[in-house]
């Protein structure tokens, strides 16, 4: 009797430790994923913001700015990041139409910016502040920033649910 009881208690102890480890690993993975997603959104915002500043400087006559390297390349890189983000967040928020739409708009805004930059470069000062192309660029840029903030909030909104799941794990293990 004592040997079976000891083995049972040992088995339950090992099972509890394994479940705690698995629960902690799952929570850690979710936290890392959320941090990486937020970091990617920040990189998109930063790259496009710098490109916007360099574009305006170039249109005002700063000859040291390389339109391809300083303006267009960061927007292309941001578009690549947005596509990767769309794949990652698409799985996480499958079924959430609002998030899916924001992800699609993110790419659309970036493609709009990519299309406008060469047009503004060709027109030069004529496409400066207040021009139709400037207003279109600014609208896409501002919409992009709004959508990245809403996406960041969507990720943040999952944190309470993740905490509830971790508490459920803990109570399930304690219940063993």
PDB file of C-alpha atoms in Angstrom:
ATOM      1  CA  UNK A   1       0.000   0.000   0.000  1.00  0.00           C
ATOM      2  CA  UNK A   2       2.761   2.461   0.945  1.00  0.00           C
ATOM      3  CA  UNK A   3       4.670   1.895  -2.309  1.00  0.00           C
ATOM      4  CA  UNK A   4       1.570   2.463  -4.477  1.00  0.00           C
ATOM      5  CA  UNK A   5       0.648   5.611  -2.521  1.00  0.00           C
ATOM      6  CA  UNK A   6       4.210   6.933  -2.846  1.00  0.00           C
ATOM      7  CA  UNK A   7       4.250   6.212  -6.582  1.00  0.00           C
ATOM      8  CA  UNK A   8       0.856   7.878  -7.028  1.00  0.00           C
ATOM      9  CA  UNK A   9       1.927  10.979  -5.110  1.00  0.00           C
ATOM     10  CA  UNK A  10       5.209  11.077  -7.051  1.00  0.00           C
ATOM     11  CA  UNK A  11       3.367  10.706 -10.357  1.00  0.00           C
ATOM     12  CA  UNK A  12       0.930  13.496  -9.482  1.00  0.00           C
ATOM     13  CA  UNK A  13       3.844  15.709  -8.373  1.00  0.00           C
ATOM     14  CA  UNK A  14       5.746  15.139 -11.622  1.00  0.00           C
ATOM     15  CA  UNK A  15       2.567  15.685 -13.656  1.00  0.00           C
ATOM     16  CA  UNK A  16       1.896  18.949 -11.786  1.00  0.00           C
ATOM     17  CA  UNK A  17       5.436  20.187 -12.441  1.00  0.00           C
ATOM     18  CA  UNK A  18       5.161  19.315 -16.135  1.00  0.00           C
ATOM     19  CA  UNK A  19       1.812  21.103 -16.404  1.00  0.00           C
ATOM     20  CA  UNK A  20       3.203  24.177 -14.637  1.00  0.00           C
ATOM     21  CA  UNK A  21       6.168  24.178 -17.008  1.00  0.00           C
ATOM     22  CA  UNK A  22       3.910  23.791 -20.060  1.00  0.00           C
ATOM     23  CA  UNK A  23       1.586  26.552 -18.855  1.00  0.00           C
ATOM     24  CA  UNK A  24       4.496  28.904 -18.197  1.00  0.00           C
ATOM     25  CA  UNK A  25       6.043  28.128 -21.606  1.00  0.00           C
ATOM     26  CA  UNK A  26       2.720  28.866 -23.316  1.00  0.00           C
ATOM     27  CA  UNK A  27       2.293  32.164 -21.467  1.00  0.00           C
ATOM     28  CA  UNK A  28       5.886  33.158 -22.204  1.00  0.00           C
ATOM     29  CA  UNK A  29       5.430  32.362 -25.905  1.00  0.00           C
ATOM     30  CA  UNK A  30       2.301  34.533 -26.058  1.00  0.00           C
ATOM     31  CA  UNK A  31       4.059  37.410 -24.300  1.00  0.00           C
ATOM     32  CA  UNK A  32       7.062  37.194 -26.635  1.00  0.00           C
ATOM     33  CA  UNK A  33       4.744  37.057 -29.659  1.00  0.00           C
ATOM     34  CA  UNK A  34       2.832  40.130 -28.485  1.00  0.00           C
ATOM     35  CA  UNK A  35       6.059  42.055 -27.855  1.00  0.00           C
ATOM     36  CA  UNK A  36       7.390  41.154 -31.313  1.00  0.00           C
ATOM     37  CA  UNK A  37       4.129  42.234 -32.941  1.00  0.00           C
ATOM     38  CA  UNK A  38       4.210  45.570 -31.138  1.00  0.00           C
ATOM     39  CA  UNK A  39       7.876  45.986 -32.079  1.00  0.00           C
ATOM     40  CA  UNK A  40       7.059  45.313 -35.744  1.00  0.00           C
ATOM     41  CA  UNK A  41       4.303  47.938 -35.680  1.00  0.00           C
ATOM     42  CA  UNK A  42       6.755  50.427 -34.180  1.00  0.00           C
ATOM     43  CA  UNK A  43       9.342  49.656 -36.879  1.00  0.00           C
ATOM     44  CA  UNK A  44       6.705  50.228 -39.572  1.00  0.00           C
ATOM     45  CA  UNK A  45       5.723  53.560 -38.019  1.00  0.00           C
ATOM     46  CA  UNK A  46       9.309  54.686 -37.557  1.00  0.00           C
ATOM     47  CA  UNK A  47      10.440  53.717 -41.058  1.00  0.00           C
ATOM     48  CA  UNK A  48       7.521  55.426 -42.754  1.00  0.00           C
ATOM     49  CA  UNK A  49       7.781  58.504 -40.512  1.00  0.00           C
ATOM     50  CA  UNK A  50      11.450  58.958 -41.368  1.00  0.00           C
ATOM     51  CA  UNK A  51      10.693  58.423 -45.056  1.00  0.00           C
ATOM     52  CA  UNK A  52       8.006  61.117 -44.820  1.00  0.00           C
ATOM     53  CA  UNK A  53      10.443  63.594 -43.260  1.00  0.00           C
ATOM     54  CA  UNK A  54      13.142  62.845 -45.876  1.00  0.00           C
ATOM     55  CA  UNK A  55      10.618  63.165 -48.699  1.00  0.00           C
ATOM     56  CA  UNK A  56       9.551  66.619 -47.552  1.00  0.00           C
ATOM     57  CA  UNK A  57      13.190  67.671 -47.135  1.00  0.00           C
ATOM     58  CA  UNK A  58      14.064  66.396 -50.627  1.00  0.00           C
ATOM     59  CA  UNK A  59      11.123  68.253 -52.153  1.00  0.00           C
ATOM     60  CA  UNK A  60      12.343  71.446 -50.484  1.00  0.00           C
ATOM     61  CA  UNK A  61      15.661  71.087 -52.286  1.00  0.00           C
ATOM     62  CA  UNK A  62      17.927  69.017 -50.016  1.00  0.00           C
ATOM     63  CA  UNK A  63      20.158  67.362 -52.634  1.00  0.00           C
ATOM     64  CA  UNK A  64      21.855  65.071 -50.077  1.00  0.00           C
ATOM     65  CA  UNK A  65      18.754  62.902 -49.775  1.00  0.00           C
ATOM     66  CA  UNK A  66      18.688  59.790 -51.916  1.00  0.00           C
ATOM     67  CA  UNK A  67      15.009  59.330 -52.789  1.00  0.00           C
ATOM     68  CA  UNK A  68      15.394  55.616 -53.436  1.00  0.00           C
ATOM     69  CA  UNK A  69      17.481  54.782 -50.360  1.00  0.00           C
ATOM     70  CA  UNK A  70      16.141  57.313 -47.841  1.00  0.00           C
ATOM     71  CA  UNK A  71      12.492  57.520 -48.867  1.00  0.00           C
ATOM     72  CA  UNK A  72      11.311  54.619 -50.989  1.00  0.00           C
ATOM     73  CA  UNK A  73      13.373  51.803 -49.401  1.00  0.00           C
ATOM     74  CA  UNK A  74      12.027  52.318 -45.841  1.00  0.00           C
ATOM     75  CA  UNK A  75       8.468  52.234 -47.213  1.00  0.00           C
ATOM     76  CA  UNK A  76       9.216  49.020 -49.136  1.00  0.00           C
ATOM     77  CA  UNK A  77      10.705  47.479 -45.971  1.00  0.00           C
ATOM     78  CA  UNK A  78       7.644  48.580 -43.987  1.00  0.00           C
ATOM     79  CA  UNK A  79       5.424  46.929 -46.615  1.00  0.00           C
ATOM     80  CA  UNK A  80       7.358  43.673 -46.236  1.00  0.00           C
ATOM     81  CA  UNK A  81       6.935  43.889 -42.465  1.00  0.00           C
ATOM     82  CA  UNK A  82       3.217  44.579 -42.878  1.00  0.00           C
ATOM     83  CA  UNK A  83       2.797  41.470 -45.034  1.00  0.00           C
ATOM     84  CA  UNK A  84       4.602  39.381 -42.386  1.00  0.00           C
ATOM     85  CA  UNK A  85       2.459  40.985 -39.700  1.00  0.00           C
ATOM     86  CA  UNK A  86      -0.682  40.237 -41.684  1.00  0.00           C
ATOM     87  CA  UNK A  87       0.261  36.554 -41.740  1.00  0.00           C
ATOM     88  CA  UNK A  88       1.124  36.451 -38.018  1.00  0.00           C
ATOM     89  CA  UNK A  89      -1.821  38.495 -36.746  1.00  0.00           C
ATOM     90  CA  UNK A  90      -4.178  36.917 -39.240  1.00  0.00           C
ATOM     91  CA  UNK A  91      -3.771  33.598 -37.415  1.00  0.00           C
ATOM     92  CA  UNK A  92      -4.058  35.186 -33.978  1.00  0.00           C
ATOM     93  CA  UNK A  93      -7.160  37.219 -34.815  1.00  0.00           C
ATOM     94  CA  UNK A  94      -8.829  34.856 -37.241  1.00  0.00           C
ATOM     95  CA  UNK A  95     -12.516  35.691 -37.274  1.00  0.00           C
ATOM     96  CA  UNK A  96     -12.051  39.286 -36.072  1.00  0.00           C
ATOM     97  CA  UNK A  97     -13.190  41.268 -39.121  1.00  0.00           C
ATOM     98  CA  UNK A  98     -12.008  44.621 -37.730  1.00  0.00           C
ATOM     99  CA  UNK A  99      -8.423  43.444 -37.197  1.00  0.00           C
ATOM    100  CA  UNK A 100      -8.363  41.665 -40.550  1.00  0.00           C
ATOM    101  CA  UNK A 101      -9.550  44.856 -42.275  1.00  0.00           C
ATOM    102  CA  UNK A 102      -6.914  46.975 -40.477  1.00  0.00           C
ATOM    103  CA  UNK A 103      -4.197  44.559 -41.529  1.00  0.00           C
ATOM    104  CA  UNK A 104      -5.314  44.755 -45.152  1.00  0.00           C
ATOM    105  CA  UNK A 105      -5.509  48.560 -44.977  1.00  0.00           C
ATOM    106  CA  UNK A 106      -1.993  48.713 -43.564  1.00  0.00           C
ATOM    107  CA  UNK A 107      -0.624  47.138 -46.734  1.00  0.00           C
ATOM    108  CA  UNK A 108      -2.897  49.289 -48.903  1.00  0.00           C
ATOM    109  CA  UNK A 109      -1.669  52.498 -47.219  1.00  0.00           C
ATOM    110  CA  UNK A 110       1.954  51.457 -47.732  1.00  0.00           C
ATOM    111  CA  UNK A 111       1.347  50.614 -51.386  1.00  0.00           C
ATOM    112  CA  UNK A 112      -0.276  54.036 -51.815  1.00  0.00           C
ATOM    113  CA  UNK A 113       2.789  55.705 -50.303  1.00  0.00           C
ATOM    114  CA  UNK A 114       5.061  53.676 -52.616  1.00  0.00           C
ATOM    115  CA  UNK A 115       3.030  54.804 -55.624  1.00  0.00           C
ATOM    116  CA  UNK A 116       3.009  58.494 -54.638  1.00  0.00           C
ATOM    117  CA  UNK A 117       6.729  58.879 -53.844  1.00  0.00           C
ATOM    118  CA  UNK A 118       7.989  58.578 -57.456  1.00  0.00           C
ATOM    119  CA  UNK A 119       5.195  60.874 -58.664  1.00  0.00           C
ATOM    120  CA  UNK A 120       6.178  63.504 -56.109  1.00  0.00           C
ATOM    121  CA  UNK A 121       9.822  63.081 -57.033  1.00  0.00           C
ATOM    122  CA  UNK A 122       9.089  63.759 -60.713  1.00  0.00           C
ATOM    123  CA  UNK A 123       6.955  66.821 -59.953  1.00  0.00           C
ATOM    124  CA  UNK A 124       9.417  68.137 -57.367  1.00  0.00           C
ATOM    125  CA  UNK A 125       8.377  71.370 -55.660  1.00  0.00           C
ATOM    126  CA  UNK A 126       5.028  71.305 -57.513  1.00  0.00           C
ATOM    127  CA  UNK A 127       4.051  68.354 -55.298  1.00  0.00           C
ATOM    128  CA  UNK A 128       5.053  70.137 -52.115  1.00  0.00           C
ATOM    129  CA  UNK A 129       2.923  71.159 -49.158  1.00  0.00           C
ATOM    130  CA  UNK A 130      -0.740  71.579 -50.005  1.00  0.00           C
ATOM    131  CA  UNK A 131      -0.619  69.876 -53.404  1.00  0.00           C
ATOM    132  CA  UNK A 132      -3.023  67.061 -54.248  1.00  0.00           C
ATOM    133  CA  UNK A 133      -0.233  64.474 -54.049  1.00  0.00           C
ATOM    134  CA  UNK A 134       0.883  65.894 -50.702  1.00  0.00           C
ATOM    135  CA  UNK A 135      -2.662  65.633 -49.363  1.00  0.00           C
ATOM    136  CA  UNK A 136      -2.990  62.049 -50.666  1.00  0.00           C
ATOM    137  CA  UNK A 137       0.368  61.107 -49.134  1.00  0.00           C
ATOM    138  CA  UNK A 138      -0.561  62.697 -45.801  1.00  0.00           C
ATOM    139  CA  UNK A 139      -3.968  60.978 -45.784  1.00  0.00           C
ATOM    140  CA  UNK A 140      -2.387  57.562 -46.390  1.00  0.00           C
ATOM    141  CA  UNK A 141       0.343  58.300 -43.825  1.00  0.00           C
ATOM    142  CA  UNK A 142      -2.132  59.424 -41.133  1.00  0.00           C
ATOM    143  CA  UNK A 143      -4.428  56.464 -41.810  1.00  0.00           C
ATOM    144  CA  UNK A 144      -1.439  54.138 -41.542  1.00  0.00           C
ATOM    145  CA  UNK A 145      -0.514  55.574 -38.132  1.00  0.00           C
ATOM    146  CA  UNK A 146      -4.127  55.304 -36.938  1.00  0.00           C
ATOM    147  CA  UNK A 147      -4.368  51.673 -38.069  1.00  0.00           C
ATOM    148  CA  UNK A 148      -1.046  50.704 -36.451  1.00  0.00           C
ATOM    149  CA  UNK A 149      -2.260  52.189 -33.170  1.00  0.00           C
ATOM    150  CA  UNK A 150      -5.560  50.306 -33.405  1.00  0.00           C
ATOM    151  CA  UNK A 151      -3.680  47.077 -34.168  1.00  0.00           C
ATOM    152  CA  UNK A 152      -1.387  47.661 -31.201  1.00  0.00           C
ATOM    153  CA  UNK A 153      -4.494  48.109 -29.044  1.00  0.00           C
ATOM    154  CA  UNK A 154      -6.001  44.879 -30.426  1.00  0.00           C
ATOM    155  CA  UNK A 155      -2.879  43.027 -29.321  1.00  0.00           C
ATOM    156  CA  UNK A 156      -2.981  44.721 -25.905  1.00  0.00           C
ATOM    157  CA  UNK A 157      -6.635  43.743 -25.527  1.00  0.00           C
ATOM    158  CA  UNK A 158      -5.632  40.053 -25.619  1.00  0.00           C
ATOM    159  CA  UNK A 159      -3.486  40.419 -22.479  1.00  0.00           C
ATOM    160  CA  UNK A 160      -6.372  40.106 -19.953  1.00  0.00           C
ATOM    161  CA  UNK A 161      -7.581  36.928 -21.689  1.00  0.00           C
ATOM    162  CA  UNK A 162      -4.062  35.510 -21.568  1.00  0.00           C
ATOM    163  CA  UNK A 163      -3.938  36.251 -17.833  1.00  0.00           C
ATOM    164  CA  UNK A 164      -7.294  34.512 -17.312  1.00  0.00           C
ATOM    165  CA  UNK A 165      -5.987  31.469 -19.174  1.00  0.00           C
ATOM    166  CA  UNK A 166      -2.873  31.349 -17.016  1.00  0.00           C
ATOM    167  CA  UNK A 167      -5.006  31.523 -13.846  1.00  0.00           C
ATOM    168  CA  UNK A 168      -7.178  28.686 -15.169  1.00  0.00           C
ATOM    169  CA  UNK A 169      -4.033  26.629 -15.768  1.00  0.00           C
ATOM    170  CA  UNK A 170      -2.867  27.288 -12.223  1.00  0.00           C
ATOM    171  CA  UNK A 171      -6.226  26.396 -10.654  1.00  0.00           C
ATOM    172  CA  UNK A 172      -6.473  23.251 -12.800  1.00  0.00           C
ATOM    173  CA  UNK A 173      -3.048  22.155 -11.603  1.00  0.00           C
ATOM    174  CA  UNK A 174      -3.820  22.977  -7.984  1.00  0.00           C
ATOM    175  CA  UNK A 175      -7.014  20.967  -8.356  1.00  0.00           C
ATOM    176  CA  UNK A 176      -4.934  17.876  -9.169  1.00  0.00           C
TER     177      UNK A 176
END
